[in-house]
Coordinates of C-alpha atoms (C1' of nucleotides) in Angstrom, one line a residue:
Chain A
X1 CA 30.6 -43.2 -98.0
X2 CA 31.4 -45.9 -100.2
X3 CA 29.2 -48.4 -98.0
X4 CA 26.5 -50.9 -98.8
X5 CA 24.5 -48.2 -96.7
X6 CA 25.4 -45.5 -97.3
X7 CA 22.2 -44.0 -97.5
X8 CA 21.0 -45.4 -94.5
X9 CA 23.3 -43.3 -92.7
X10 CA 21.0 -40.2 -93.7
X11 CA 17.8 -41.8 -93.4
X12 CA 18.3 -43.0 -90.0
X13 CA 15.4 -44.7 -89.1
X14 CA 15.7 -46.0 -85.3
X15 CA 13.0 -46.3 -83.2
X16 CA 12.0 -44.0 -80.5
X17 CA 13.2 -46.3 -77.8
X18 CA 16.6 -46.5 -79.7
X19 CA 16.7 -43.1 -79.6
X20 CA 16.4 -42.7 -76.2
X21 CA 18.8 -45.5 -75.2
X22 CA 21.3 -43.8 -77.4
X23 CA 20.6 -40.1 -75.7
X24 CA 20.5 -41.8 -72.2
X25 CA 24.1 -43.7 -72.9
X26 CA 25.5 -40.5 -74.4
X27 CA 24.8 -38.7 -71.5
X28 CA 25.8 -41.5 -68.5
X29 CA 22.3 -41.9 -67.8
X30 CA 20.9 -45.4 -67.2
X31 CA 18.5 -47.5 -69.2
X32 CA 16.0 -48.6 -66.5
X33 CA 12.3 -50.0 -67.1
X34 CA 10.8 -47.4 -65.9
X35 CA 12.2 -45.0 -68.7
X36 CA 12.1 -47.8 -71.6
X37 CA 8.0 -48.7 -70.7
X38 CA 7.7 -44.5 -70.6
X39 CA 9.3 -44.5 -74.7
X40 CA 7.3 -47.6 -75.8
X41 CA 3.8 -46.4 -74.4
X42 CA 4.3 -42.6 -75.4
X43 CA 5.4 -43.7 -79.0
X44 CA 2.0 -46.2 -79.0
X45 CA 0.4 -43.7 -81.2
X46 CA -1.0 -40.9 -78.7
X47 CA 0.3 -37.8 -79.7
X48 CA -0.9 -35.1 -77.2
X49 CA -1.2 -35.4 -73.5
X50 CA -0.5 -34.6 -70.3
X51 CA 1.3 -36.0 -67.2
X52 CA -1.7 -36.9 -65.3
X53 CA -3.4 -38.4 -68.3
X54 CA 0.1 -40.6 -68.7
X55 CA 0.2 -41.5 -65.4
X56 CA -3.7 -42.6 -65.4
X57 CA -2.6 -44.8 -68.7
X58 CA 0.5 -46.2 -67.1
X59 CA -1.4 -47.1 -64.1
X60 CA -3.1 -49.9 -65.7
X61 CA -0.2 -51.0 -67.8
X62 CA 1.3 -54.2 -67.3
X63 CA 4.8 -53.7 -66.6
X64 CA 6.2 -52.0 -63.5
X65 CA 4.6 -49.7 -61.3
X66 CA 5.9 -46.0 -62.1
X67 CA 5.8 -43.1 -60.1
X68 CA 4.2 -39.7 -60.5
X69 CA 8.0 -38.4 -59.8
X70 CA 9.7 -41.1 -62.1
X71 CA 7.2 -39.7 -64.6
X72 CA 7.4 -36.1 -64.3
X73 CA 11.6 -37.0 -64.8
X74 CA 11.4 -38.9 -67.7
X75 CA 9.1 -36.3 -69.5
X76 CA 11.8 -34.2 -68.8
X77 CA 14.4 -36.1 -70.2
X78 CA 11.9 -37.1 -73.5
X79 CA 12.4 -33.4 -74.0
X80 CA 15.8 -32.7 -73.5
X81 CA 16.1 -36.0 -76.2
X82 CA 14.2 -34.3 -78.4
X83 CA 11.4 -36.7 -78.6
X84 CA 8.7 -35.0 -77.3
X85 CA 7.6 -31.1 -77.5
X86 CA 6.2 -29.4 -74.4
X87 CA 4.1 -26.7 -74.5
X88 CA 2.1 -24.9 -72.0
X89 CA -1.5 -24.5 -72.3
X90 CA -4.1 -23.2 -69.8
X91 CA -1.5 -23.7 -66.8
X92 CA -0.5 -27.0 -67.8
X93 CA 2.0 -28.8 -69.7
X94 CA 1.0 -30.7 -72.3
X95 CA 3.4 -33.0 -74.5
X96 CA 3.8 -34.4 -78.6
X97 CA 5.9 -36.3 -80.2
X98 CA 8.8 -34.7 -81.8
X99 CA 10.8 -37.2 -82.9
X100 CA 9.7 -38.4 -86.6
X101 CA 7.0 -35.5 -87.5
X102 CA 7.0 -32.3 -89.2
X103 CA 7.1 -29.1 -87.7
X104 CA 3.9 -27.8 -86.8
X105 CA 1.4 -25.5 -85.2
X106 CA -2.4 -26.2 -83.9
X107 CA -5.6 -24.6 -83.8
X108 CA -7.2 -25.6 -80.0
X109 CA -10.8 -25.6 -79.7
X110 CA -11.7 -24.0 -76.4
X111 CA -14.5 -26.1 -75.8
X112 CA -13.7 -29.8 -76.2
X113 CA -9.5 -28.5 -75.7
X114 CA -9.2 -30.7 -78.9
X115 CA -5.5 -30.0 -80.8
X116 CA -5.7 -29.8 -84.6
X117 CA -2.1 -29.2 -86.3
X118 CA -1.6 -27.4 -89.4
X119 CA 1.7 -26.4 -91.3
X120 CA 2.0 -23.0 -92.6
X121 CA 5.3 -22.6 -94.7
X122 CA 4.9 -18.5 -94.9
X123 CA 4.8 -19.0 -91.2
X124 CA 8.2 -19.9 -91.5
X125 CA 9.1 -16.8 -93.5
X126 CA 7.0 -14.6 -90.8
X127 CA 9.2 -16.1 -88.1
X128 CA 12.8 -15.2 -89.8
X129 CA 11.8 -11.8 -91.0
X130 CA 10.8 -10.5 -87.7
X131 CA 13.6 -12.2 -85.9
X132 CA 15.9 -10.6 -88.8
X133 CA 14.4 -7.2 -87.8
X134 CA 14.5 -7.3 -83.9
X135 CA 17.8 -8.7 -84.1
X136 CA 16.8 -11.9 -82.6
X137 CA 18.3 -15.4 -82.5
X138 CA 15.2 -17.6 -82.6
X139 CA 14.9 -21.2 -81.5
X140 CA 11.2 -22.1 -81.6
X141 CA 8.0 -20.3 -82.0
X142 CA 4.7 -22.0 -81.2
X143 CA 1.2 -20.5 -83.0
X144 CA -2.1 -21.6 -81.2
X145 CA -5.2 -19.9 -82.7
X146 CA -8.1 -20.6 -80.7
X147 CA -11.7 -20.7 -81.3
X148 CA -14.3 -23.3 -81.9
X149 CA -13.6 -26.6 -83.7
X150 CA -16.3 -28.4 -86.2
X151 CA -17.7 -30.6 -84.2
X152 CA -18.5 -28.1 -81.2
X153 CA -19.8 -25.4 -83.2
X154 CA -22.5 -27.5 -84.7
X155 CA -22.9 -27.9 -80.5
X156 CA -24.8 -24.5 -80.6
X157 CA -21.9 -23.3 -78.6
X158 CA -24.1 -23.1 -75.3
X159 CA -21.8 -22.6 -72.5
X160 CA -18.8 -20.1 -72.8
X161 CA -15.4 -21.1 -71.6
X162 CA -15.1 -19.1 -68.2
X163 CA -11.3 -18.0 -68.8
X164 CA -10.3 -17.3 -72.3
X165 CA -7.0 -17.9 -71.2
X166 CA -4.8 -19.3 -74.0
Chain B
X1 CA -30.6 7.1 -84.2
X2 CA -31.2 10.3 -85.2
X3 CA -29.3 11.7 -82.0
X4 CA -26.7 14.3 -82.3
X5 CA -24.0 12.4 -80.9
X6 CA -24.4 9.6 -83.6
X7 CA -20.7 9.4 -84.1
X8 CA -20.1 9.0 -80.7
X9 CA -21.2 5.4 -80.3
X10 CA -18.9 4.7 -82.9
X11 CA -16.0 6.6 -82.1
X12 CA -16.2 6.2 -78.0
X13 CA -12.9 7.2 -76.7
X14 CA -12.8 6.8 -73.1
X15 CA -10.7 6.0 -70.3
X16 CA -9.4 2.6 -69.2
X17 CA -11.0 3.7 -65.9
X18 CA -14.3 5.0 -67.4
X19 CA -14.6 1.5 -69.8
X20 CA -14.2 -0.7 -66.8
X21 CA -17.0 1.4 -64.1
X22 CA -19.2 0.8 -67.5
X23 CA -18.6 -2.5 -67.9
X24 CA -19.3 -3.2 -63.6
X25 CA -22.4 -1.7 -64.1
X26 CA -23.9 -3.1 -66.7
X27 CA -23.0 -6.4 -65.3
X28 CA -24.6 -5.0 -61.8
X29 CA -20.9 -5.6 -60.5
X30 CA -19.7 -3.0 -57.6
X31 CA -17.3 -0.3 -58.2
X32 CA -15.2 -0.4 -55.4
X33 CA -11.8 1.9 -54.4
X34 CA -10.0 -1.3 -54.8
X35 CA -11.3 -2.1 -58.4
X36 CA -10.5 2.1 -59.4
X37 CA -7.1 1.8 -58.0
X38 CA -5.8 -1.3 -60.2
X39 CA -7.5 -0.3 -63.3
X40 CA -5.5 2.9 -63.1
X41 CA -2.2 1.9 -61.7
X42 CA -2.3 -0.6 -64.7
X43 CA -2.9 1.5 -67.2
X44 CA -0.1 4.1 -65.7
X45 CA 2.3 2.6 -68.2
X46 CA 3.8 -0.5 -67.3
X47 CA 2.8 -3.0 -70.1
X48 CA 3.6 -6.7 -69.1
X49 CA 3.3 -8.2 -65.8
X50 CA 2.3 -10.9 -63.8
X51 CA -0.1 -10.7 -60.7
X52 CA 3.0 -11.3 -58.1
X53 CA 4.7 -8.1 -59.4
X54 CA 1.5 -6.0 -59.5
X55 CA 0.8 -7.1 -55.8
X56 CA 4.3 -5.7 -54.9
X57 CA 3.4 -2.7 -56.8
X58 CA 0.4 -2.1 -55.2
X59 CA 1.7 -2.9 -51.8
X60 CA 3.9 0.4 -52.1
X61 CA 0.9 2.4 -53.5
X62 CA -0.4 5.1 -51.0
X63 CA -4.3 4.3 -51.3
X64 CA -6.7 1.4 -49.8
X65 CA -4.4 -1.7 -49.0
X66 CA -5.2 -4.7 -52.1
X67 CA -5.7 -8.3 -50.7
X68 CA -3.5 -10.6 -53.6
X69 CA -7.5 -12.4 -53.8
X70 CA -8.3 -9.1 -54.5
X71 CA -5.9 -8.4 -56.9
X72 CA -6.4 -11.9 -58.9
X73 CA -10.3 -11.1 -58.9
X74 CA -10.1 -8.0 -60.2
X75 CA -7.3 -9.0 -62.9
X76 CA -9.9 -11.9 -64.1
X77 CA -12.7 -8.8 -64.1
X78 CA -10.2 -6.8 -66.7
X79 CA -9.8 -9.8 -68.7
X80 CA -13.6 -10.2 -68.8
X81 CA -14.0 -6.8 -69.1
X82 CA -11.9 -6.7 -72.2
X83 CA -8.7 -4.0 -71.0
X84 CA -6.8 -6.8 -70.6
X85 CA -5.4 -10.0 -72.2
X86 CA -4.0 -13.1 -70.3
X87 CA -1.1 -15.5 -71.8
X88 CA 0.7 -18.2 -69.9
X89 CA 4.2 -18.1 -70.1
X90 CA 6.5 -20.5 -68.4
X91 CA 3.4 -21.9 -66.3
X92 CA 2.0 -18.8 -65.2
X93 CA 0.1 -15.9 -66.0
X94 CA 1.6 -12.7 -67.9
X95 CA -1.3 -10.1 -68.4
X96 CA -1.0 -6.7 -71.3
X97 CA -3.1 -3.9 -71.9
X98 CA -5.4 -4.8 -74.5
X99 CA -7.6 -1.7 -74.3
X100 CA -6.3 0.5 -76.8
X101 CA -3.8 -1.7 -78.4
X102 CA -3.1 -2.8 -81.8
X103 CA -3.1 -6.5 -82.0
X104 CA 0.5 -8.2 -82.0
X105 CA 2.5 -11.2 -81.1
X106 CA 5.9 -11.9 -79.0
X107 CA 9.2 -12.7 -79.4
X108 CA 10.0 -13.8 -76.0
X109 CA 13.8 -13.8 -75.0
X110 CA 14.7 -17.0 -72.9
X111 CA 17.3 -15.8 -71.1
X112 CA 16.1 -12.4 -69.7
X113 CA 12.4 -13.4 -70.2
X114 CA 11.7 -9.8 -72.0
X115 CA 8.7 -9.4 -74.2
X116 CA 9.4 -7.9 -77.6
X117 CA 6.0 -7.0 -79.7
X118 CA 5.4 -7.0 -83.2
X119 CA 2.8 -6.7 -85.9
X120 CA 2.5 -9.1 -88.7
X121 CA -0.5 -8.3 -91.1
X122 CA 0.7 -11.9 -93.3
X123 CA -0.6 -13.7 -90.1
X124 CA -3.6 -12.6 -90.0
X125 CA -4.3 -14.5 -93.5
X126 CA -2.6 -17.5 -92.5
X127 CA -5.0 -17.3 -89.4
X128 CA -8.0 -17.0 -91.7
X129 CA -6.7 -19.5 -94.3
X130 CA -5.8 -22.1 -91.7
X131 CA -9.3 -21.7 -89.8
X132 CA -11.2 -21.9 -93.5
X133 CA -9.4 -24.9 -94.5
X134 CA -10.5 -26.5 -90.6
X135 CA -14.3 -25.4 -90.7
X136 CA -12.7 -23.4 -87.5
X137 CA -14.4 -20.4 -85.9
X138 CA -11.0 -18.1 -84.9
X139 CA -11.4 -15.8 -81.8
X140 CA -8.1 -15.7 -80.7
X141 CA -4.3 -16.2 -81.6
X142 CA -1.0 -16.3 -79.9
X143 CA 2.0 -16.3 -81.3
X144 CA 5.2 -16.6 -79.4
X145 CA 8.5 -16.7 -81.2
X146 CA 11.2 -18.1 -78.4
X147 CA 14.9 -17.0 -79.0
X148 CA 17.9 -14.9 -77.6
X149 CA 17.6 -11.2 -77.7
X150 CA 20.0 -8.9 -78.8
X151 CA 21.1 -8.3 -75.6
X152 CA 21.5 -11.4 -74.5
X153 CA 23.1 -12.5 -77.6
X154 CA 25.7 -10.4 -77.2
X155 CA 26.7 -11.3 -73.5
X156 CA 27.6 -14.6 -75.6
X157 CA 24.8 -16.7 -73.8
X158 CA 27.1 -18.4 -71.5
X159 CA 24.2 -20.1 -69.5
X160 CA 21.2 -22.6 -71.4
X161 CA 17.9 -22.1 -70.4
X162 CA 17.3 -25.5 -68.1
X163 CA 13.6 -26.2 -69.5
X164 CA 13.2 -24.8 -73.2
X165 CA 9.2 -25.0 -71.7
X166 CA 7.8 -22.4 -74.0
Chain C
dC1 C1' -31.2 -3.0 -45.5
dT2 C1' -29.7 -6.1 -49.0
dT3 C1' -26.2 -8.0 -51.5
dT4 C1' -21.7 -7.9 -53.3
dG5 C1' -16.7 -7.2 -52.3
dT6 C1' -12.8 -7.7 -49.4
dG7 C1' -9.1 -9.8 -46.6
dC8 C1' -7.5 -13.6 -44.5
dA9 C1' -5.9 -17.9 -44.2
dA10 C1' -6.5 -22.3 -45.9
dA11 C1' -7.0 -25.3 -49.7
dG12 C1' -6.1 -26.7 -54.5
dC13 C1' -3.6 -28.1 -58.4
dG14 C1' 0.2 -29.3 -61.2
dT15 C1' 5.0 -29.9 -60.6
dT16 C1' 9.4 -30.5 -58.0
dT17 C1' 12.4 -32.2 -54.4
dG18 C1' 14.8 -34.6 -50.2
dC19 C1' 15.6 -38.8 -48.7
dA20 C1' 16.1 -43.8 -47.9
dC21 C1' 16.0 -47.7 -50.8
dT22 C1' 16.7 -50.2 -55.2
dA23 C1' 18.9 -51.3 -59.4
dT24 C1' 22.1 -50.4 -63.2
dT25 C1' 26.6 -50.1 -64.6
Chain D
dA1 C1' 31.1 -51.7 -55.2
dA2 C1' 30.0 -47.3 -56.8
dT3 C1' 26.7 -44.3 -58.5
dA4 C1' 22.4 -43.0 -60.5
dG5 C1' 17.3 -43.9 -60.5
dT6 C1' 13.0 -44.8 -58.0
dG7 C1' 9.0 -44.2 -54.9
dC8 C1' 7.2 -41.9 -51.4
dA9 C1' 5.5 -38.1 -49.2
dA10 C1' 6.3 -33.6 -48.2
dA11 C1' 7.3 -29.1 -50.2
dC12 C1' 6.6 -25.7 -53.7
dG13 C1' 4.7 -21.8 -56.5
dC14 C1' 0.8 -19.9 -58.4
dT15 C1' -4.0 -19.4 -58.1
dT16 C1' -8.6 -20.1 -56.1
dT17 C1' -11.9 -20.4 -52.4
dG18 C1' -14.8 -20.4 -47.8
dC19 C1' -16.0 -17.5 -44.6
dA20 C1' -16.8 -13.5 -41.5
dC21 C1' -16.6 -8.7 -41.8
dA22 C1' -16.9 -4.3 -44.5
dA23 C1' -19.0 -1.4 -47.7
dA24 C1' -21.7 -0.2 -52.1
dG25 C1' -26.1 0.3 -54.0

DNA sequence: CTTTGTGCAAAGCGTTTGCACTATT
DNA sequence: AATAGTGCAAACGCTTTGCACAAAG
């Protein structure tokens, strides 16, 4: 309390790989290269993907060869670290960083399956009334309001999604 | 215009049933016993459901035998068709009666996977103001609030969900 | 009679898993 | 040395599809 840094010790800012060394020692798990390339390339700036799109990327990556399995298990574990968000969205999971940003919700464009966030804070309010009414103990929400982005309306719109699937 | 049943076409108030046989026809699409038998079992009550469920439904059902290809074309033809609404949940697909029903979101219990529907009129204008602010043309929204029902709540949630994949 | 729908079984797609091998602790 | 992680390929669960036969228009 009375430390040189003391107020380092609330704004804690470590890196995502620190992070995930720290989740991984806390639970017994190992730090292997596999999982530390995984952190490093994820936290390279991309913010939403997929599994196959990682796996494409981490093909042609330098390091070590990783598998489709090692991949699939370290996305899992990103989660459970709270790192990364996964949501599901026409079948399949896609991931975001958690780890550093503000909670959010996104508009997807059902032609070009771009992401947009936004932040609503009466969203927030929605969320805790209803729970407060149904009883309900919440622990996430996630809004995706879909329709046509900026870019792809100009686009005419020609072609209609075939499943309007969200 | 001037006919006497002007209010009609304004007012039309038919069937589930009697909607979908309109909407095969006009797109030249084949009303077959198959296609009659799931619009109505459908719309017999049960609300939420997934296609595996329905098929095990059906497959006690006294009438024609449904193929499950059946069964997955004809739920795409209801989506289509505007009677129903798809959502992915968990990785696959949930399906509601649209057809008659005010629009609403979820709360979605993660322990007992129940759906719990309300009606927020404040999210409508966060829709609107979002999509304004993004030059975004809305024609959809899904909101899914994840948490513990009262239910489960109260059986002191002894087990965690093992993916928190919403 | 023409054309679409159906049922079947096989394929597809994203994700998970069993197992022998490798590497971290 | 003991144990957890990796890569591989096979398995999985849900959904889609190709094809031959049935039935609606």
């Amino acid at each position: 309390m009375s430390s040189d840094f003391a107020l380092e010790s609330i704004e804690v800012s470590s890196s995502p790989r620190e992070r995930f060394v720290e989740y991984l020692q806390s639970k017994g798990k190992r730090v292997t290269p596999q999982r530390l390339q995984l952190v490093e390339h994820i936290f390279e700036g991309h913010d939403h993907f997929d599994a196959d799109g990682l796996i494409d990327e981490v093909a042609r990556l330098k390091g070590k060869r990783i598998s489709r399995a090692t991949i699939y298990r370290t996305l899992d574990e990103l989660v459970d670290a709270g790192l990364l968000i996964a949501m599901s969205l026409r079948g399949r999971r896609v991931y975001e960083h958690d780890y550093g940003y503000p909670q959010h919700d996104h508009l997807h464009c059902k032609h070009c399956d771009k992401l947009i966030e936004f932040h609503s804070e009466e969203l927030q309010n929605i969320r805790e009334a209803v729970a407060r009414e149904h009883g309900f103990r919440v622990t996430s929400h996630r809004l995706i309001i879909t329709g046509v982005c900026t870019d792809c309306g100009r686009k005419q719109n020609r072609q209609q999604s075939p499943l309007d699937l969200v």
